[in-house]
Structure formats: C-alpha cells, structure tokens
GROMACS .gro file of C-alpha atoms in nm:
model
  411
    1PHE     CA    1  -2.244  -0.852   1.423
    2TYR     CA    2  -2.086  -0.823   1.077
    3SER     CA    3  -2.131  -1.192   0.987
    4TRP     CA    4  -2.495  -1.216   1.091
    5ILE     CA    5  -2.649  -0.949   0.869
    6SER     CA    6  -2.719  -0.904   0.498
    7ASP     CA    7  -2.471  -0.739   0.260
    8GLU     CA    8  -2.689  -0.427   0.255
    9MET     CA    9  -2.672  -0.404   0.634
   10LYS     CA   10  -2.297  -0.466   0.632
   11ASP     CA   11  -2.261  -0.154   0.420
   12LYS     CA   12  -2.491   0.037   0.652
   13LEU     CA   13  -2.295  -0.075   0.957
   14LEU     CA   14  -1.962   0.051   0.819
   15ASP     CA   15  -2.132   0.367   0.691
   16ILE     CA   16  -2.257   0.443   1.043
   17ILE     CA   17  -1.912   0.383   1.189
   18SER     CA   18  -1.745   0.599   0.926
   19HIS     CA   19  -1.980   0.894   0.979
   20HIS     CA   20  -2.007   0.885   1.358
   21LEU     CA   21  -1.663   0.774   1.473
   22ALA     CA   22  -1.452   1.045   1.637
   23ASP     CA   23  -1.143   1.148   1.443
   24ASN     CA   24  -0.920   0.965   1.691
   25GLY     CA   25  -1.181   0.703   1.784
   26ILE     CA   26  -1.182   0.327   1.740
   27ALA     CA   27  -1.459   0.077   1.668
   28TYR     CA   28  -1.482  -0.297   1.738
   29VAL     CA   29  -1.631  -0.531   1.477
   30SER     CA   30  -1.636  -0.909   1.517
   31TYR     CA   31  -1.711  -1.168   1.249
   32ASN     CA   32  -1.661  -1.532   1.153
   33THR     CA   33  -1.370  -1.588   0.917
   34TYR     CA   34  -1.246  -1.826   0.653
   35PRO     CA   35  -1.056  -2.050   0.617
   36GLY     CA   36  -1.151  -2.189   0.959
   37TRP     CA   37  -1.524  -2.148   0.905
   38HIS     CA   38  -1.527  -2.366   0.592
   39THR     CA   39  -1.538  -2.672   0.819
   40MET     CA   40  -1.775  -2.505   1.066
   41GLU     CA   41  -2.002  -2.431   0.769
   42GLU     CA   42  -2.042  -2.806   0.719
   43VAL     CA   43  -2.169  -2.837   1.077
   44ARG     CA   44  -2.408  -2.546   1.025
   45GLN     CA   45  -2.548  -2.701   0.706
   46LEU     CA   46  -2.593  -3.036   0.885
   47MET     CA   47  -2.793  -2.866   1.162
   48LEU     CA   48  -3.001  -2.664   0.914
   49PHE     CA   49  -3.076  -2.982   0.718
   50ALA     CA   50  -3.169  -3.168   1.037
   51ASN     CA   51  -3.434  -2.901   1.104
   52ARG     CA   52  -3.571  -2.885   0.751
   53GLY     CA   53  -3.945  -2.941   0.766
   54TYR     CA   54  -3.966  -2.874   1.141
   55ASP     CA   55  -4.085  -2.514   1.123
   56GLU     CA   56  -4.322  -2.570   1.416
   57LEU     CA   57  -4.029  -2.616   1.657
   58THR     CA   58  -3.911  -2.328   1.873
   59HIS     CA   59  -3.557  -2.200   1.824
   60LYS     CA   60  -3.453  -2.378   2.144
   61GLU     CA   61  -3.603  -2.706   2.021
   62LYS     CA   62  -3.424  -2.668   1.687
   63VAL     CA   63  -3.094  -2.628   1.870
   64LEU     CA   64  -3.163  -2.948   2.065
   65ARG     CA   65  -3.259  -3.136   1.750
   66GLY     CA   66  -2.951  -3.006   1.565
   67LYS     CA   67  -2.724  -3.116   1.850
   68THR     CA   68  -2.892  -3.458   1.870
   69VAL     CA   69  -2.858  -3.523   1.498
   70GLY     CA   70  -2.501  -3.392   1.498
   71SER     CA   71  -2.409  -3.632   1.779
   72LEU     CA   72  -2.563  -3.925   1.590
   73VAL     CA   73  -2.375  -3.841   1.270
   74GLY     CA   74  -2.048  -3.801   1.461
   75ALA     CA   75  -2.098  -4.133   1.641
   76GLN     CA   76  -2.149  -4.313   1.309
   77ILE     CA   77  -1.830  -4.168   1.161
   78LEU     CA   78  -1.637  -4.283   1.467
   79ASN     CA   79  -1.747  -4.642   1.400
   80TYR     CA   80  -1.524  -4.660   1.091
   81ASP     CA   81  -1.150  -4.600   1.105
   82ASN     CA   82  -1.123  -4.485   0.743
   83LEU     CA   83  -1.406  -4.233   0.787
   84LYS     CA   84  -1.268  -4.118   1.121
   85GLU     CA   85  -0.930  -4.042   0.965
   86ARG     CA   86  -1.071  -3.881   0.652
   87ASN     CA   87  -1.319  -3.663   0.843
   88SER     CA   88  -1.099  -3.574   1.141
   89LYS     CA   89  -1.133  -3.199   1.079
   90PHE     CA   90  -1.512  -3.220   1.052
   91LEU     CA   91  -1.528  -3.435   1.367
   92GLY     CA   92  -1.322  -3.176   1.554
   93ALA     CA   93  -1.558  -2.898   1.447
   94LEU     CA   94  -1.862  -3.111   1.531
   95ARG     CA   95  -1.726  -3.196   1.875
   96SER     CA   96  -1.653  -2.829   1.939
   97VAL     CA   97  -2.010  -2.727   1.849
   98MET     CA   98  -2.169  -3.004   2.059
   99GLN     CA   99  -1.984  -2.872   2.365
  100LYS     CA  100  -2.092  -2.510   2.314
  101ASP     CA  101  -2.378  -2.346   2.503
  102ASP     CA  102  -2.718  -2.354   2.335
  103TYR     CA  103  -2.728  -1.976   2.284
  104TYR     CA  104  -2.403  -1.992   2.089
  105VAL     CA  105  -2.515  -2.286   1.873
  106GLY     CA  106  -2.851  -2.121   1.803
  107HIS     CA  107  -2.683  -1.797   1.696
  108ASP     CA  108  -2.395  -1.930   1.488
  109HIS     CA  109  -2.559  -2.234   1.330
  110LEU     CA  110  -2.933  -2.174   1.306
  111GLU     CA  111  -2.972  -1.800   1.238
  112PRO     CA  112  -3.086  -1.704   0.884
  113HIS     CA  113  -2.761  -1.513   0.818
  114ASN     CA  114  -2.415  -1.646   0.887
  115ASP     CA  115  -2.181  -1.503   0.630
  116PRO     CA  116  -1.811  -1.557   0.710
  117CYS     CA  117  -1.545  -1.384   0.502
  118TYR     CA  118  -1.171  -1.380   0.464
  119PHE     CA  119  -0.989  -1.116   0.664
  120TYR     CA  120  -0.863  -0.945   0.347
  121GLN     CA  121  -1.223  -0.915   0.220
  122PHE     CA  122  -1.324  -0.739   0.541
  123ASN     CA  123  -1.021  -0.514   0.501
  124ASP     CA  124  -1.117  -0.424   0.144
  125HIS     CA  125  -1.468  -0.340   0.263
  126LEU     CA  126  -1.323  -0.105   0.526
  127LYS     CA  127  -1.128   0.087   0.263
  128ALA     CA  128  -1.447   0.149   0.065
  129HIS     CA  129  -1.579   0.335   0.372
  130ASN     CA  130  -1.260   0.534   0.448
  131LEU     CA  131  -1.182   0.309   0.744
  132THR     CA  132  -0.860   0.129   0.834
  133TYR     CA  133  -0.775  -0.182   1.032
  134VAL     CA  134  -0.566  -0.127   1.347
  135CYS     CA  135  -0.526  -0.471   1.505
  136ASP     CA  136  -0.723  -0.763   1.644
  137ALA     CA  137  -0.856  -0.754   1.998
  138ASP     CA  138  -0.686  -1.093   2.030
  139LEU     CA  139  -0.338  -0.944   2.010
  140THR     CA  140  -0.175  -1.279   1.928
  141LEU     CA  141  -0.324  -1.252   1.577
  142SER     CA  142  -0.157  -0.914   1.521
  143MET     CA  143   0.162  -0.937   1.728
  144VAL     CA  144   0.303  -1.276   1.637
  145ARG     CA  145   0.666  -1.200   1.714
  146THR     CA  146   0.600  -1.194   2.087
  147TYR     CA  147   0.561  -1.571   2.087
  148ASP     CA  148   0.701  -1.717   1.762
  149ASP     CA  149   0.992  -1.558   1.575
  150SER     CA  150   0.993  -1.830   1.309
  151ILE     CA  151   0.635  -1.763   1.194
  152ALA     CA  152   0.694  -1.387   1.210
  153ASP     CA  153   1.003  -1.413   0.988
  154LYS     CA  154   0.811  -1.617   0.731
  155LEU     CA  155   0.524  -1.368   0.731
  156GLU     CA  156   0.762  -1.076   0.676
  157LYS     CA  157   0.906  -1.252   0.372
  158LEU     CA  158   0.560  -1.327   0.232
  159ALA     CA  159   0.428  -0.973   0.280
  160PRO     CA  160   0.716  -0.738   0.371
  161ASN     CA  161   0.518  -0.416   0.346
  162SER     CA  162   0.172  -0.511   0.471
  163GLN     CA  163   0.073  -0.600   0.826
  164ALA     CA  164  -0.279  -0.685   0.706
  165ASP     CA  165  -0.150  -0.927   0.441
  166GLN     CA  166   0.075  -1.091   0.700
  167GLU     CA  167  -0.228  -1.147   0.920
  168GLN     CA  168  -0.420  -1.301   0.629
  169TYR     CA  169  -0.136  -1.548   0.571
  170LEU     CA  170  -0.140  -1.619   0.945
  171ASP     CA  171  -0.512  -1.700   0.925
  172PHE     CA  172  -0.433  -1.963   0.662
  173MET     CA  173  -0.165  -2.110   0.890
  174LEU     CA  174  -0.385  -2.109   1.201
  175ASP     CA  175  -0.714  -2.195   1.025
  176THR     CA  176  -0.868  -1.893   1.201
  177THR     CA  177  -1.246  -1.906   1.257
  178PHE     CA  178  -1.318  -1.572   1.429
  179ARG     CA  179  -1.178  -1.220   1.432
  180LYS     CA  180  -1.241  -0.920   1.656
  181SER     CA  181  -1.112  -0.627   1.455
  182ILE     CA  182  -1.030  -0.286   1.597
  183ILE     CA  183  -1.072  -0.020   1.326
  184CYS     CA  184  -1.031   0.356   1.293
  185LYS     CA  185  -1.074   0.634   1.039
  186GLU     CA  186  -0.831   0.620   0.749
  187SER     CA  187  -0.709   0.970   0.836
  188ALA     CA  188  -0.580   0.842   1.172
  189ALA     CA  189  -0.386   0.549   1.024
  190LYS     CA  190  -0.057   0.738   0.990
  191ASP     CA  191  -0.004   0.707   1.366
  192ILE     CA  192  -0.041   0.327   1.376
  193SER     CA  193   0.279   0.142   1.466
  194TYR     CA  194   0.344  -0.224   1.545
  195ASP     CA  195   0.678  -0.159   1.714
  196VAL     CA  196   0.533  -0.255   2.050
  197ALA     CA  197   0.491  -0.611   1.917
  198ASN     CA  198   0.857  -0.646   1.826
  199PRO     CA  199   1.076  -0.754   2.122
  200ASP     CA  200   1.374  -0.581   1.957
  201LYS     CA  201   1.194  -0.245   1.982
  202VAL     CA  202   1.017  -0.282   2.316
  203ASN     CA  203   1.300  -0.106   2.495
  204THR     CA  204   1.307   0.201   2.274
  205VAL     CA  205   1.197   0.529   2.434
  206PRO     CA  206   0.869   0.563   2.233
  207VAL     CA  207   0.752   0.212   2.321
  208ARG     CA  208   0.853   0.243   2.685
  209SER     CA  209   0.654   0.566   2.700
  210ILE     CA  210   0.344   0.379   2.578
  211VAL     CA  211   0.393   0.100   2.832
  212ASN     CA  212   0.452   0.353   3.111
  213SER     CA  213   0.110   0.506   3.047
  214PHE     CA  214  -0.084   0.195   3.153
  215VAL     CA  215  -0.205   0.046   3.479
  216PHE     CA  216  -0.159  -0.332   3.492
  217GLN     CA  217  -0.323  -0.630   3.659
  218ILE     CA  218  -0.142  -0.967   3.679
  219LEU     CA  219  -0.364  -1.268   3.602
  220PHE     CA  220  -0.112  -1.550   3.660
  221ASP     CA  221  -0.008  -1.678   4.004
  222GLU     CA  222   0.323  -1.747   4.178
  223GLU     CA  223   0.341  -2.100   4.039
  224ALA     CA  224   0.393  -1.953   3.690
  225LEU     CA  225   0.692  -1.738   3.788
  226GLU     CA  226   0.946  -1.998   3.675
  227MET     CA  227   0.882  -1.887   3.316
  228PHE     CA  228   1.094  -1.577   3.383
  229GLU     CA  229   1.463  -1.649   3.333
  230ASN     CA  230   1.586  -1.325   3.491
  231GLU     CA  231   1.589  -1.366   3.869
  232LEU     CA  232   1.531  -0.996   3.937
  233VAL     CA  233   1.228  -0.994   3.705
  234ARG     CA  234   1.097  -1.307   3.876
  235ASP     CA  235   1.136  -1.147   4.221
  236THR     CA  236   0.964  -0.831   4.095
  237PHE     CA  237   0.657  -1.018   3.972
  238LYS     CA  238   0.649  -1.222   4.294
  239ALA     CA  239   0.638  -0.903   4.501
  240LEU     CA  240   0.372  -0.750   4.274
  241ILE     CA  241   0.151  -1.060   4.305
  242LYS     CA  242   0.181  -1.057   4.684
  243ASP     CA  243   0.082  -0.690   4.683
  244GLY     CA  244  -0.243  -0.767   4.498
  245GLY     CA  245  -0.124  -0.785   4.139
  246THR     CA  246  -0.219  -0.430   4.034
  247PHE     CA  247   0.067  -0.193   3.949
  248ASN     CA  248   0.211   0.074   3.722
  249MET     CA  249   0.563   0.088   3.579
  250ILE     CA  250   0.689   0.333   3.844
  251GLU     CA  251   0.599   0.079   4.114
  252ALA     CA  252   0.739  -0.217   3.919
  253LEU     CA  253   1.070  -0.042   3.849
  254ALA     CA  254   1.104   0.062   4.215
  255ILE     CA  255   1.055  -0.300   4.325
  256LEU     CA  256   1.307  -0.418   4.064
  257LYS     CA  257   1.563  -0.164   4.185
  258ALA     CA  258   1.506  -0.270   4.550
  259ALA     CA  259   1.548  -0.637   4.454
  260HIS     CA  260   1.869  -0.547   4.270
  261ASP     CA  261   2.008  -0.359   4.571
  262THR     CA  262   1.909  -0.635   4.814
  263ALA     CA  263   2.086  -0.895   4.601
  264ASN     CA  264   2.401  -0.676   4.595
  265ALA     CA  265   2.406  -0.723   4.217
  266SER     CA  266   2.642  -0.519   4.005
  267GLU     CA  267   2.525  -0.202   3.832
  268ASP     CA  268   2.578  -0.378   3.499
  269ASP     CA  269   2.294  -0.619   3.590
  270LEU     CA  270   2.030  -0.350   3.640
  271GLU     CA  271   1.965  -0.226   3.285
  272PRO     CA  272   1.938  -0.581   3.136
  273ALA     CA  273   1.684  -0.661   3.409
  274VAL     CA  274   1.487  -0.344   3.326
  275CYS     CA  275   1.486  -0.443   2.958
  276SER     CA  276   1.372  -0.795   3.048
  277LEU     CA  277   1.093  -0.653   3.264
  278TYR     CA  278   0.956  -0.436   2.982
  279LYS     CA  279   0.975  -0.724   2.738
  280ALA     CA  280   0.800  -0.961   2.981
  281ILE     CA  281   0.519  -0.713   3.046
  282VAL     CA  282   0.455  -0.654   2.675
  283GLU     CA  283   0.464  -1.026   2.596
  284HIS     CA  284   0.204  -1.099   2.863
  285MET     CA  285  -0.010  -0.803   2.758
  286VAL     CA  286  -0.029  -0.975   2.420
  287ARG     CA  287  -0.075  -1.329   2.553
  288GLY     CA  288  -0.343  -1.228   2.802
  289GLY     CA  289  -0.148  -1.289   3.121
  290ILE     CA  290  -0.158  -0.918   3.212
  291ARG     CA  291  -0.457  -0.684   3.176
  292PHE     CA  292  -0.380  -0.324   3.092
  293TYR     CA  293  -0.582  -0.004   3.136
  294LYS     CA  294  -0.533   0.367   3.089
  295THR     CA  295  -0.704   0.406   3.428
  296PHE     CA  296  -0.790   0.111   3.651
  297PRO     CA  297  -1.166   0.044   3.684
  298ASP     CA  298  -1.312   0.186   4.003
  299LYS     CA  299  -1.383  -0.117   4.219
  300GLN     CA  300  -1.586  -0.006   4.520
  301GLU     CA  301  -1.583  -0.177   4.857
  302TYR     CA  302  -1.904  -0.259   5.040
  303MET     CA  303  -1.993  -0.010   5.313
  304GLU     CA  304  -2.276  -0.088   5.548
  305GLY     CA  305  -2.558   0.165   5.528
  306LEU     CA  306  -2.410   0.331   5.219
  307SER     CA  307  -2.375   0.060   4.953
  308TYR     CA  308  -2.651  -0.067   4.728
  309VAL     CA  309  -2.697  -0.257   4.400
  310PRO     CA  310  -2.837  -0.040   4.115
  311ALA     CA  311  -3.151  -0.167   3.943
  312ARG     CA  312  -2.972  -0.206   3.607
  313PHE     CA  313  -2.745  -0.478   3.754
  314THR     CA  314  -3.036  -0.651   3.925
  315ASN     CA  315  -3.245  -0.650   3.607
  316PHE     CA  316  -2.949  -0.795   3.415
  317VAL     CA  317  -2.903  -1.082   3.663
  318LYS     CA  318  -3.281  -1.137   3.679
  319ALA     CA  319  -3.291  -1.181   3.300
  320ILE     CA  320  -3.019  -1.448   3.326
  321ALA     CA  321  -3.172  -1.627   3.627
  322ASP     CA  322  -3.515  -1.631   3.459
  323GLY     CA  323  -3.390  -1.837   3.165
  324GLY     CA  324  -3.180  -1.587   2.977
  325SER     CA  325  -2.867  -1.801   3.029
  326GLU     CA  326  -2.963  -1.978   2.708
  327TYR     CA  327  -2.897  -1.655   2.518
  328ILE     CA  328  -2.660  -1.437   2.723
  329TYR     CA  329  -2.398  -1.484   2.994
  330GLY     CA  330  -2.326  -1.281   3.302
  331ALA     CA  331  -2.008  -1.077   3.321
  332ASN     CA  332  -1.816  -0.874   3.575
  333MET     CA  333  -1.660  -0.528   3.537
  334PHE     CA  334  -1.378  -0.676   3.326
  335ASN     CA  335  -1.624  -0.853   3.095
  336ASP     CA  336  -1.510  -1.192   3.228
  337ALA     CA  337  -1.788  -1.449   3.201
  338ILE     CA  338  -1.971  -1.546   3.520
  339GLY     CA  339  -2.106  -1.899   3.488
  340ASP     CA  340  -2.254  -1.942   3.834
  341ILE     CA  341  -2.512  -1.666   3.872
  342SER     CA  342  -2.786  -1.801   4.100
  343GLU     CA  343  -3.125  -1.724   4.251
  344GLU     CA  344  -2.944  -1.643   4.578
  345ASP     CA  345  -2.743  -1.371   4.402
  346LEU     CA  346  -3.065  -1.225   4.266
  347LEU     CA  347  -3.239  -1.237   4.604
  348PHE     CA  348  -2.953  -1.052   4.771
  349MET     CA  349  -2.939  -0.790   4.496
  350GLU     CA  350  -3.313  -0.727   4.521
  351LEU     CA  351  -3.288  -0.688   4.899
  352LEU     CA  352  -2.998  -0.445   4.863
  353ASN     CA  353  -3.181  -0.218   4.619
  354LYS     CA  354  -3.097   0.072   4.847
  355PRO     CA  355  -2.855   0.117   5.141
  356LYS     CA  356  -2.961  -0.079   5.451
  357ALA     CA  357  -2.816  -0.155   5.792
  358LYS     CA  358  -2.649  -0.493   5.835
  359SER     CA  359  -2.907  -0.598   6.095
  360THR     CA  360  -3.192  -0.519   5.854
  361MET     CA  361  -3.030  -0.719   5.574
  362ILE     CA  362  -2.967  -1.020   5.799
  363LYS     CA  363  -3.331  -1.019   5.918
  364LYS     CA  364  -3.461  -1.000   5.559
  365ILE     CA  365  -3.227  -1.283   5.450
  366LYS     CA  366  -3.337  -1.498   5.745
  367ASP     CA  367  -3.705  -1.435   5.670
  368SER     CA  368  -3.657  -1.513   5.299
  369LEU     CA  369  -3.430  -1.818   5.319
  370PHE     CA  370  -3.411  -1.975   5.661
  371SER     CA  371  -3.726  -1.905   5.862
  372ALA     CA  372  -3.906  -2.206   5.709
  373ASP     CA  373  -3.635  -2.443   5.838
  374LYS     CA  374  -3.796  -2.557   6.164
  375ALA     CA  375  -3.501  -2.787   6.241
  376GLN     CA  376  -3.277  -2.487   6.308
  377THR     CA  377  -3.305  -2.264   6.611
  378GLY     CA  378  -3.336  -1.890   6.580
  379LYS     CA  379  -2.972  -1.857   6.684
  380HIS     CA  380  -2.858  -2.090   6.405
  381GLN     CA  381  -3.080  -1.913   6.154
  382ASN     CA  382  -2.923  -1.580   6.248
  383ALA     CA  383  -2.574  -1.728   6.207
  384MET     CA  384  -2.658  -1.871   5.863
  385ALA     CA  385  -2.813  -1.543   5.751
  386GLU     CA  386  -2.507  -1.349   5.867
  387ALA     CA  387  -2.272  -1.590   5.686
  388PHE     CA  388  -2.485  -1.550   5.371
  389TYR     CA  389  -2.470  -1.172   5.409
  390ASN     CA  390  -2.090  -1.169   5.450
  391GLU     CA  391  -2.037  -1.399   5.152
  392LEU     CA  392  -2.270  -1.210   4.917
  393THR     CA  393  -2.136  -0.864   5.003
  394LYS     CA  394  -1.787  -0.985   4.903
  395ARG     CA  395  -1.926  -1.145   4.588
  396MET     CA  396  -2.101  -0.821   4.485
  397GLU     CA  397  -1.768  -0.639   4.530
  398GLN     CA  398  -1.588  -0.893   4.310
  399LEU     CA  399  -1.852  -0.870   4.038
  400GLY     CA  400  -1.841  -0.490   4.045
  401PHE     CA  401  -2.215  -0.457   4.117
  402ILE     CA  402  -2.175  -0.234   4.425
  403ARG     CA  403  -2.229   0.142   4.424
  404SER     CA  404  -2.235   0.375   4.727
  405LYS     CA  405  -2.431   0.682   4.826
  406LYS     CA  406  -2.237   0.957   4.999
  407ASN     CA  407  -2.371   1.297   5.090
  408ASN     CA  408  -2.690   1.222   4.895
  409GLY     CA  409  -2.491   1.170   4.575
  410LEU     CA  410  -2.328   0.886   4.388
  411SER     CA  411  -1.963   0.812   4.454
   0.00000   0.00000   0.00000
C-alpha cells in the first residue's frame, strides 16, 4: 500500500496507524524497495512509454500491450551478445515481469503511483510518527544468522548497534525489491529482542519459553529429513510428519525422549538432541519450513446435514471465477494462494449455501452437471455425482470454507 500512494497519503497512513494501534499492537506495511527496484523501474518506464498515446485502451489492454512491447525489446537485446551481457540485470527484471500475472503487472507497472524507497527512508518516516520497526514478515531479511553466519558477522561489524542499519546493508547485498514490515508503537520497542534469531541464544530459557508458546505445522516432507544431522531430531520430525505434522513443543519433546529411550542412547546424548531440536525448529520457522501460531486455526470437518459454505466465501470465489483472477487470487485459511479455483467449486459452494442431506446434494449435482449426458445411464450419473460430492466436500475442508450449524448456532 505504502508505495502506491502519494506522499500526503503516506503521511496519513502512518498517522492512522499511530493513533489507532493498540499499545501492544502491530501493523503490517508492504512497499517496493531500492536498490532492487531501480532495475524494475526501467521495466515500468518501458511499459508506461509503450502505452503513451493509447489512452483509449482499457487497463487490461495496456497490460497486454506493455507485455508485448517488453517481449519485443527483450528479444532484440538477446540478438546481440554485447547487449545481452551489458543488460543482463535488465533482462532478468524484464523476464520476471513477463512471467507475472496480469493483475500484478497492471498494479506494479502501470498504476499512476509507484514510489519505491530505501528501507532506511521508511524507517525514518516511522520515527516521525512515533512508530518503530520490529522485523520483516519475511524473517530471512531480519534473522540472517539462522542461515548465513558469514553475512551476519559482516553486518554486525558494519552496524554493531543497529538492527535496522544491518538490514539496510543486507538490502544492498541482496538487491532487495520488496519489504513487508511489521511495526509497532515506539513505546513498545523496549521489549523487542532478536535473540531468537541467534542460534547461540536459541537454547536460553527466555527464547525456549517463546518457542514453547507456539503451535507448529511442518511444511516439508520425509524426503527432506536428511538435512538434520542429529539422528534423534530426524526421528522426531519423522514421527511428527507421520502424525499429521501439527504439534507443540510438549509433544515434540516427548517424542524425542521416547526415541532416545528406544535407541538406548546415553543420558549425555539427550540434552544435545533437545538443543538441536530447538535450533532446528527456530531455523525452519525463519526459513518458512514450519508455520507457527499462538493457537492453531480451527479447521472444521464436513458433517452431513450440519455443514454449509457461508455466503462471504461463495461471493469471494464467484468474483474470482467471473474474471476477478486478473486482479486477485484465491487463498485458503493460511493465506496460501489457490491457483485452480473453478466453476465446479463455485457450483458446489452455491448448492451448499445451507446444510443439506447427502442425497439432496447428489441429486442437485446430478441435475446441474450430469443429467444432460444422455450417453450415461442414471446409475452412472449417480456414481459421478457422488464422486463429485465426496471430492468437493474434502476440498472445501482443505480450503477452510466449511462452517457448521449446531443447536441452531454457529460452531
């Protein structure tokens, strides 16, 4: 939001956050950043120039024209080795933009405002509104030591007393193009600590207490377990994955202890394994291999005659299916993108606008989808409708679109 508004509105945005944020609250502000956006700015200016004098085109048509012209320019550069080498950075940015969805290209490259800034400039603006930076939602930008000690050591020497300055130097190293800053009131900043990002401090009591307060969900599979050097840690994650991948630290430590006892390992092996487990969990929280929650989202199972899909979810999917995919994407309860929302999803959601018996749903599905197929017998149509019903009820569960009515109330 911050990059796509005027300077006056930027001030207003931070003013609203400053005045309405709870004392211990946090806010999320995303924006395009330099130095990475210097090259992307060249692509934006190319697309704006390509559409100069074509005011009669719709926004969608301007995106198509911008992409077409960009592809032609890139193809010409590729014809000459000296140009290809000299403009490699621009070609990389151009290729990246050409592969993006139209809604992204239209927003980032053809909107009237696109005003990237350096991270330190955003930080300075926060201070003027009594706000303070906490960390980036992409934790790898704020917690470098979890994956590269060498870079972290260099950053500490460059800016020994400023986490924010270290991150600005990191942006120069990584050529960062986008940031997703978590901010809070300046009065709350005294409690901010980056110890959790330092492997040497992960196994202190304060940091363990923080880790113990979360519920976790593993996103990697068994094939990735070889990355863990400690055999007891590897066996622990294997057991957690087989059990569904959702756990808290009490459960994980119990499994680790059981694996230790089963292996008849010495008592001296247990505490190093516990330390390795905490370190592994924090590293993968940062890298994105493990989701973490204060309380795990309530994922409801489908119950015949009780479950239904609320209108707000149906309207959301209808907007996407009716052409909105050019501007927005579908998402599940974890805000993971859903790229395959279909008319069939929408049909099922509209049919399940209130709790219905399975037999009623199957009849409605058969009438809507299969009754026109004269080549299939009624028996086959019933079987296809039932298979469709079974598949879509599971899909609605996975997307988090299901709610249930119990005792005339919402569960």
